[in-house]
Amino acid sequence: MSDKPAQAASVAGPPHRHIRSYALRRGHVTQGQRRAYERWLPTVGIPYSAATLRFDAVFGRDAPTVLEVGFGMGETTAAIAAARPDVNFLGIEVFMAGVGALLKRIEEQQLANIRIIHHDAVEVVRAMIAPDSLAGVHVFFPDPWQKKRHQKRRLIAQPFVGMLASRIVPGGYLHCATDWEDYALQMLEVLAAEPRLRNLHSGWAPGSSNPVATRPTTKFHARGQGLGHSVRDLVFVRI
Ligand SMILES: C[S@@+](CC[C@H](N)C(=O)[O-])C[C@H]1O[C@@H](n2cnc3c(N)ncnc32)[C@H](O)[C@@H]1O
């Protein structure tokens, strides 16, 4: 099975061209991930479409909704969703093995408050997320794109940050984390320059705290620490 987002073929209208923040890997998908993908994506997945999502309809209840961009293998998503059953979590990821891995956790832990879109988050936010609708956004350890010529592929940059800010409800938050020093500085600069956002702290957020959830330590966090990097969290609030 290809690693391409399964629902990409359903995109209506002319494609919007933008720089991809990911490289589509033909990463290994385990049997368990594939089984979970085939079994649960029809129920827990939301197909990409150019229509705005109604959170109450897709989650079957009226509750605050937090969006996670690039959830990887979903360990943070599952841990936070289990700790906050009163909150809806909408996870977006392009990597099929990651989608399968999170679906497996959802099945094993019986998590009812997660929905998944297997698609490019930039396109999803642009087309499917209504203005002033999200209680929060999580972007944890986005791909660092270290080489100078690749840095234009970083997610936490304009115009995506402006688009995200516009989708957060006033009082809601954007929480980013990275272990790459220069990306952390870029995040601080870009988020501070966004007129709809205000830093909740002066500079980095202490520990891994945010207003409503604690970010657990994951593989990327531990790997950064193993490389001797400092992990930086940033929490900005929508004005
Ligand atoms: C370095 S990993 C971090 C994963 C996870 N957040 C964590 O902390 O373990 C970044 C993830 O973002 C995903 N990603 C990058 N750009 C994306 C995009 N535009 N839409 C959806 N997922 C994206 C990648 O496929 C990858 O799984």
mmCIF file of C-alpha atoms and ligand atoms in Angstrom:
data_model
loop_
_atom_site.group_PDB
_atom_site.id
_atom_site.type_symbol
_atom_site.label_atom_id
_atom_site.label_comp_id
_atom_site.label_asym_id
_atom_site.label_seq_id
_atom_site.Cartn_x
_atom_site.Cartn_y
_atom_site.Cartn_z
ATOM 1 C CA MET A 1 0.000 0.000 0.000
ATOM 2 C CA SER A 2 1.383 3.434 -0.831
ATOM 3 C CA ASP A 3 2.186 5.981 1.856
ATOM 4 C CA LYS A 4 0.137 8.605 0.034
ATOM 5 C CA PRO A 5 -2.761 10.090 2.002
ATOM 6 C CA ALA A 6 -5.620 7.740 1.180
ATOM 7 C CA GLN A 7 -8.179 10.455 0.657
ATOM 8 C CA ALA A 8 -6.056 12.724 -1.538
ATOM 9 C CA ALA A 9 -8.020 11.653 -4.608
ATOM 10 C CA SER A 10 -11.178 13.187 -3.140
ATOM 11 C CA VAL A 11 -9.785 16.756 -3.267
ATOM 12 C CA ALA A 12 -12.267 18.912 -5.132
ATOM 13 C CA GLY A 13 -11.396 21.940 -7.234
ATOM 14 C CA PRO A 14 -8.038 23.163 -8.464
ATOM 15 C CA PRO A 15 -5.076 22.240 -6.235
ATOM 16 C CA HIS A 16 -3.558 25.035 -4.132
ATOM 17 C CA ARG A 17 0.199 24.928 -4.612
ATOM 18 C CA HIS A 18 2.300 25.271 -1.491
ATOM 19 C CA ILE A 19 5.664 24.029 -0.292
ATOM 20 C CA ARG A 20 5.385 20.583 1.296
ATOM 21 C CA SER A 21 6.519 20.417 4.911
ATOM 22 C CA TYR A 22 7.043 16.655 4.661
ATOM 23 C CA ALA A 23 8.763 14.084 2.500
ATOM 24 C CA LEU A 24 6.499 11.156 1.687
ATOM 25 C CA ARG A 25 8.475 8.165 2.892
ATOM 26 C CA ARG A 26 7.797 4.640 1.873
ATOM 27 C CA GLY A 27 8.177 3.868 5.554
ATOM 28 C CA HIS A 28 7.519 0.378 6.810
ATOM 29 C CA VAL A 29 3.936 -0.213 7.891
ATOM 30 C CA THR A 30 3.584 -3.112 10.327
ATOM 31 C CA GLN A 31 0.814 -5.673 9.959
ATOM 32 C CA GLY A 32 -0.838 -4.347 13.114
ATOM 33 C CA GLN A 33 -0.795 -0.773 11.825
ATOM 34 C CA ARG A 34 -2.200 -1.853 8.455
ATOM 35 C CA ARG A 35 -4.932 -3.879 10.104
ATOM 36 C CA ALA A 36 -5.872 -0.979 12.390
ATOM 37 C CA TYR A 37 -5.803 1.383 9.404
ATOM 38 C CA GLU A 38 -8.150 -0.781 7.347
ATOM 39 C CA ARG A 39 -10.429 -1.604 10.240
ATOM 40 C CA TRP A 40 -10.726 1.767 11.977
ATOM 41 C CA LEU A 41 -10.033 4.545 9.460
ATOM 42 C CA PRO A 42 -13.582 4.269 8.031
ATOM 43 C CA THR A 43 -14.946 5.005 11.537
ATOM 44 C CA VAL A 44 -12.372 7.287 13.154
ATOM 45 C CA GLY A 45 -11.043 8.928 9.976
ATOM 46 C CA ILE A 46 -12.514 11.961 8.309
ATOM 47 C CA PRO A 47 -12.000 12.100 4.539
ATOM 48 C CA TYR A 48 -10.373 15.248 3.224
ATOM 49 C CA SER A 49 -12.873 17.458 1.447
ATOM 50 C CA ALA A 50 -13.091 21.126 0.617
ATOM 51 C CA ALA A 51 -16.082 21.578 2.963
ATOM 52 C CA THR A 52 -15.827 23.098 6.453
ATOM 53 C CA LEU A 53 -16.038 20.503 9.231
ATOM 54 C CA ARG A 54 -18.743 20.628 11.872
ATOM 55 C CA PHE A 55 -17.020 19.384 15.021
ATOM 56 C CA ASP A 56 -20.296 18.579 16.780
ATOM 57 C CA ALA A 57 -21.248 16.298 13.882
ATOM 58 C CA VAL A 58 -17.908 14.480 13.547
ATOM 59 C CA PHE A 59 -17.386 13.972 17.292
ATOM 60 C CA GLY A 60 -21.073 13.433 18.058
ATOM 61 C CA ARG A 61 -21.036 16.003 20.833
ATOM 62 C CA ASP A 62 -20.480 19.677 21.589
ATOM 63 C CA ALA A 63 -17.041 20.006 23.238
ATOM 64 C CA PRO A 64 -13.871 22.097 22.803
ATOM 65 C CA THR A 65 -11.723 20.790 19.937
ATOM 66 C CA VAL A 66 -7.916 20.726 19.850
ATOM 67 C CA LEU A 67 -6.083 20.171 16.571
ATOM 68 C CA GLU A 68 -2.747 18.347 16.414
ATOM 69 C CA VAL A 69 -0.587 18.868 13.336
ATOM 70 C CA GLY A 70 1.762 15.977 12.467
ATOM 71 C CA PHE A 71 1.097 13.543 15.320
ATOM 72 C CA GLY A 72 3.764 11.046 14.156
ATOM 73 C CA MET A 73 3.107 7.704 15.871
ATOM 74 C CA GLY A 74 0.417 9.309 18.035
ATOM 75 C CA GLU A 75 1.834 8.613 21.484
ATOM 76 C CA THR A 76 1.300 12.224 22.627
ATOM 77 C CA THR A 77 -2.154 12.372 21.069
ATOM 78 C CA ALA A 78 -3.305 9.196 22.799
ATOM 79 C CA ALA A 79 -1.846 10.200 26.188
ATOM 80 C CA ILE A 80 -3.366 13.691 26.142
ATOM 81 C CA ALA A 81 -6.723 12.453 24.819
ATOM 82 C CA ALA A 82 -6.876 9.807 27.562
ATOM 83 C CA ALA A 83 -6.117 12.451 30.197
ATOM 84 C CA ARG A 84 -8.751 14.872 28.787
ATOM 85 C CA PRO A 85 -11.860 12.879 27.845
ATOM 86 C CA ASP A 86 -13.873 16.122 27.924
ATOM 87 C CA VAL A 87 -11.920 17.518 24.936
ATOM 88 C CA ASN A 88 -12.133 16.484 21.249
ATOM 89 C CA PHE A 89 -8.789 15.859 19.540
ATOM 90 C CA LEU A 90 -8.452 16.133 15.781
ATOM 91 C CA GLY A 91 -5.124 14.718 14.595
ATOM 92 C CA ILE A 92 -3.663 15.281 11.150
ATOM 93 C CA GLU A 93 -0.811 13.214 9.738
ATOM 94 C CA VAL A 94 0.448 12.285 6.268
ATOM 95 C CA PHE A 95 2.492 9.240 7.301
ATOM 96 C CA MET A 96 0.443 6.041 6.903
ATOM 97 C CA ALA A 97 2.352 4.049 9.536
ATOM 98 C CA GLY A 98 1.678 6.872 12.013
ATOM 99 C CA VAL A 99 -2.039 6.907 11.219
ATOM 100 C CA GLY A 100 -2.139 3.111 11.682
ATOM 101 C CA ALA A 101 -0.186 3.410 14.949
ATOM 102 C CA LEU A 102 -2.599 5.961 16.409
ATOM 103 C CA LEU A 103 -5.615 3.919 15.277
ATOM 104 C CA LYS A 104 -4.099 0.937 17.092
ATOM 105 C CA ARG A 105 -3.745 2.982 20.298
ATOM 106 C CA ILE A 106 -7.332 4.228 19.923
ATOM 107 C CA GLU A 107 -8.540 0.639 19.663
ATOM 108 C CA GLU A 108 -6.379 -0.650 22.535
ATOM 109 C CA GLN A 109 -7.196 2.235 24.892
ATOM 110 C CA GLN A 110 -10.828 2.604 23.751
ATOM 111 C CA LEU A 111 -10.393 6.331 23.109
ATOM 112 C CA ALA A 112 -13.636 7.890 21.908
ATOM 113 C CA ASN A 113 -12.464 11.524 21.624
ATOM 114 C CA ILE A 114 -9.999 11.337 18.692
ATOM 115 C CA ARG A 115 -10.656 11.775 14.969
ATOM 116 C CA ILE A 116 -7.983 11.555 12.283
ATOM 117 C CA ILE A 117 -7.465 13.153 8.896
ATOM 118 C CA HIS A 118 -4.822 11.395 6.776
ATOM 119 C CA HIS A 119 -3.842 14.361 4.664
ATOM 120 C CA ASP A 120 -1.616 17.447 4.411
ATOM 121 C CA ALA A 121 -2.388 19.669 7.409
ATOM 122 C CA VAL A 122 -1.912 22.875 5.433
ATOM 123 C CA GLU A 123 -4.687 21.870 3.042
ATOM 124 C CA VAL A 124 -6.900 20.624 5.866
ATOM 125 C CA VAL A 125 -6.607 23.823 7.908
ATOM 126 C CA ARG A 126 -7.199 25.968 4.840
ATOM 127 C CA ALA A 127 -10.262 24.098 3.580
ATOM 128 C CA MET A 128 -11.868 22.317 6.516
ATOM 129 C CA ILE A 129 -11.360 24.340 9.694
ATOM 130 C CA ALA A 130 -13.722 27.252 10.341
ATOM 131 C CA PRO A 131 -12.381 30.592 11.637
ATOM 132 C CA ASP A 132 -12.445 31.041 15.448
ATOM 133 C CA SER A 133 -13.314 27.376 16.014
ATOM 134 C CA LEU A 134 -10.379 25.619 17.728
ATOM 135 C CA ALA A 135 -9.782 25.597 21.480
ATOM 136 C CA GLY A 136 -6.116 24.836 20.859
ATOM 137 C CA VAL A 137 -3.483 23.687 18.387
ATOM 138 C CA HIS A 138 -0.527 21.369 19.103
ATOM 139 C CA VAL A 139 2.533 21.254 16.849
ATOM 140 C CA PHE A 140 5.081 19.042 18.591
ATOM 141 C CA PHE A 141 8.537 18.422 17.119
ATOM 142 C CA PRO A 142 7.694 19.441 13.549
ATOM 143 C CA ASP A 143 10.273 18.298 10.991
ATOM 144 C CA PRO A 144 13.259 20.642 11.542
ATOM 145 C CA TRP A 145 14.471 20.843 7.921
ATOM 146 C CA GLN A 146 17.990 21.673 9.060
ATOM 147 C CA LYS A 147 19.708 22.431 5.751
ATOM 148 C CA LYS A 148 19.520 26.120 4.835
ATOM 149 C CA ARG A 149 18.005 25.374 1.430
ATOM 150 C CA HIS A 150 15.260 23.271 3.048
ATOM 151 C CA GLN A 151 14.232 25.709 5.766
ATOM 152 C CA LYS A 152 11.436 27.097 3.598
ATOM 153 C CA ARG A 153 9.677 23.761 4.250
ATOM 154 C CA ARG A 154 9.309 24.439 7.982
ATOM 155 C CA LEU A 155 5.690 24.522 9.137
ATOM 156 C CA ILE A 156 6.044 27.174 11.818
ATOM 157 C CA ALA A 157 6.441 30.081 9.454
ATOM 158 C CA GLN A 158 4.127 32.407 7.628
ATOM 159 C CA PRO A 159 1.626 31.991 6.012
ATOM 160 C CA PHE A 160 0.683 28.813 7.934
ATOM 161 C CA VAL A 161 0.967 30.450 11.367
ATOM 162 C CA GLY A 162 -1.424 33.228 10.298
ATOM 163 C CA MET A 163 -3.851 30.624 8.993
ATOM 164 C CA LEU A 164 -3.662 28.639 12.235
ATOM 165 C CA ALA A 165 -4.114 31.774 14.374
ATOM 166 C CA SER A 166 -7.261 32.670 12.445
ATOM 167 C CA ARG A 167 -8.794 29.243 13.199
ATOM 168 C CA ILE A 168 -8.227 29.458 16.983
ATOM 169 C CA VAL A 169 -11.011 30.901 19.078
ATOM 170 C CA PRO A 170 -10.092 34.065 21.052
ATOM 171 C CA GLY A 171 -8.666 32.781 24.354
ATOM 172 C CA GLY A 172 -7.561 29.506 22.740
ATOM 173 C CA TYR A 173 -3.880 28.554 22.437
ATOM 174 C CA LEU A 174 -1.123 27.409 20.095
ATOM 175 C CA HIS A 175 1.490 25.110 21.692
ATOM 176 C CA CYS A 176 4.677 24.299 19.761
ATOM 177 C CA ALA A 177 7.719 22.311 20.852
ATOM 178 C CA THR A 178 11.093 21.644 19.272
ATOM 179 C CA ASP A 179 14.558 20.508 20.278
ATOM 180 C CA TRP A 180 16.307 22.437 17.476
ATOM 181 C CA GLU A 181 17.684 25.731 18.806
ATOM 182 C CA ASP A 182 17.466 27.697 15.566
ATOM 183 C CA TYR A 183 13.936 26.436 14.844
ATOM 184 C CA ALA A 184 12.907 27.404 18.401
ATOM 185 C CA LEU A 185 14.233 30.923 17.765
ATOM 186 C CA GLN A 186 12.372 31.033 14.432
ATOM 187 C CA MET A 187 9.167 29.914 16.181
ATOM 188 C CA LEU A 188 9.545 32.622 18.808
ATOM 189 C CA GLU A 189 10.091 35.270 16.151
ATOM 190 C CA VAL A 190 7.241 34.160 13.881
ATOM 191 C CA LEU A 191 4.700 33.671 16.684
ATOM 192 C CA ALA A 192 5.616 36.979 18.356
ATOM 193 C CA ALA A 193 5.140 38.778 15.031
ATOM 194 C CA GLU A 194 1.627 37.340 14.527
ATOM 195 C CA PRO A 195 -0.777 40.108 15.622
ATOM 196 C CA ARG A 196 -3.515 37.649 16.679
ATOM 197 C CA LEU A 197 -1.224 35.872 19.155
ATOM 198 C CA ARG A 198 0.270 36.813 22.533
ATOM 199 C CA ASN A 199 2.996 34.873 24.347
ATOM 200 C CA LEU A 200 1.636 33.381 27.566
ATOM 201 C CA HIS A 201 5.149 33.522 29.039
ATOM 202 C CA SER A 202 8.114 35.792 28.535
ATOM 203 C CA GLY A 203 9.987 33.614 26.047
ATOM 204 C CA TRP A 204 9.891 29.816 26.434
ATOM 205 C CA ALA A 205 7.058 28.120 28.295
ATOM 206 C CA PRO A 206 8.263 26.474 31.498
ATOM 207 C CA GLY A 207 8.596 22.682 31.463
ATOM 208 C CA SER A 208 6.181 21.032 29.082
ATOM 209 C CA SER A 209 3.115 22.773 30.446
ATOM 210 C CA ASN A 210 0.329 24.423 28.536
ATOM 211 C CA PRO A 211 -2.967 25.843 29.738
ATOM 212 C CA VAL A 212 -4.890 22.575 29.597
ATOM 213 C CA ALA A 213 -2.609 19.600 29.116
ATOM 214 C CA THR A 214 0.859 18.323 29.855
ATOM 215 C CA ARG A 215 2.900 17.159 26.914
ATOM 216 C CA PRO A 216 4.355 13.725 27.671
ATOM 217 C CA THR A 217 7.934 12.867 26.735
ATOM 218 C CA THR A 218 8.057 11.083 23.383
ATOM 219 C CA LYS A 219 10.660 9.546 21.087
ATOM 220 C CA PHE A 220 11.486 12.885 19.450
ATOM 221 C CA HIS A 221 11.751 14.629 22.806
ATOM 222 C CA ALA A 222 14.081 11.900 24.140
ATOM 223 C CA ARG A 223 16.110 11.825 20.937
ATOM 224 C CA GLY A 224 16.666 15.596 21.142
ATOM 225 C CA GLN A 225 17.806 15.282 24.723
ATOM 226 C CA GLY A 226 20.097 12.398 23.734
ATOM 227 C CA LEU A 227 21.711 14.721 21.175
ATOM 228 C CA GLY A 228 22.282 17.252 23.960
ATOM 229 C CA HIS A 229 19.570 19.611 22.643
ATOM 230 C CA SER A 230 17.352 21.671 24.932
ATOM 231 C CA VAL A 231 13.662 21.067 24.358
ATOM 232 C CA ARG A 232 11.763 24.353 24.047
ATOM 233 C CA ASP A 233 8.012 24.784 24.422
ATOM 234 C CA LEU A 234 6.146 27.877 23.276
ATOM 235 C CA VAL A 235 2.559 28.641 24.254
ATOM 236 C CA PHE A 236 0.788 31.579 22.616
ATOM 237 C CA VAL A 237 -2.798 32.657 23.204
ATOM 238 C CA ARG A 238 -5.195 33.918 20.559
ATOM 239 C CA ILE A 239 -6.166 37.515 21.235
HETATM 240 C C1 LIG B 1 9.342 14.822 13.549
HETATM 241 S S1 LIG B 1 7.760 14.106 13.466
HETATM 242 C C2 LIG B 1 7.057 14.450 15.103
HETATM 243 C C3 LIG B 1 5.879 13.609 15.410
HETATM 244 C C4 LIG B 1 5.135 13.877 16.726
HETATM 245 N N1 LIG B 1 4.540 15.205 16.744
HETATM 246 C C5 LIG B 1 6.018 13.660 17.935
HETATM 247 O O1 LIG B 1 6.284 14.625 18.654
HETATM 248 O O2 LIG B 1 6.438 12.519 18.156
HETATM 249 C C6 LIG B 1 6.847 15.251 12.432
HETATM 250 C C7 LIG B 1 5.607 14.629 11.817
HETATM 251 O O3 LIG B 1 4.864 15.641 11.137
HETATM 252 C C8 LIG B 1 4.310 15.055 9.965
HETATM 253 N N2 LIG B 1 4.022 16.153 9.034
HETATM 254 C C9 LIG B 1 4.894 17.027 8.511
HETATM 255 N N3 LIG B 1 4.270 17.913 7.719
HETATM 256 C C10 LIG B 1 2.941 17.576 7.745
HETATM 257 C C11 LIG B 1 1.794 18.119 7.120
HETATM 258 N N4 LIG B 1 1.870 19.177 6.304
HETATM 259 N N5 LIG B 1 0.614 17.555 7.352
HETATM 260 C C12 LIG B 1 0.512 16.472 8.194
HETATM 261 N N6 LIG B 1 1.568 15.907 8.800
HETATM 262 C C13 LIG B 1 2.774 16.461 8.590
HETATM 263 C C14 LIG B 1 5.374 14.090 9.496
HETATM 264 O O4 LIG B 1 4.855 13.065 8.656
HETATM 265 C C15 LIG B 1 5.902 13.533 10.816
HETATM 266 O O5 LIG B 1 5.237 12.372 11.203
#
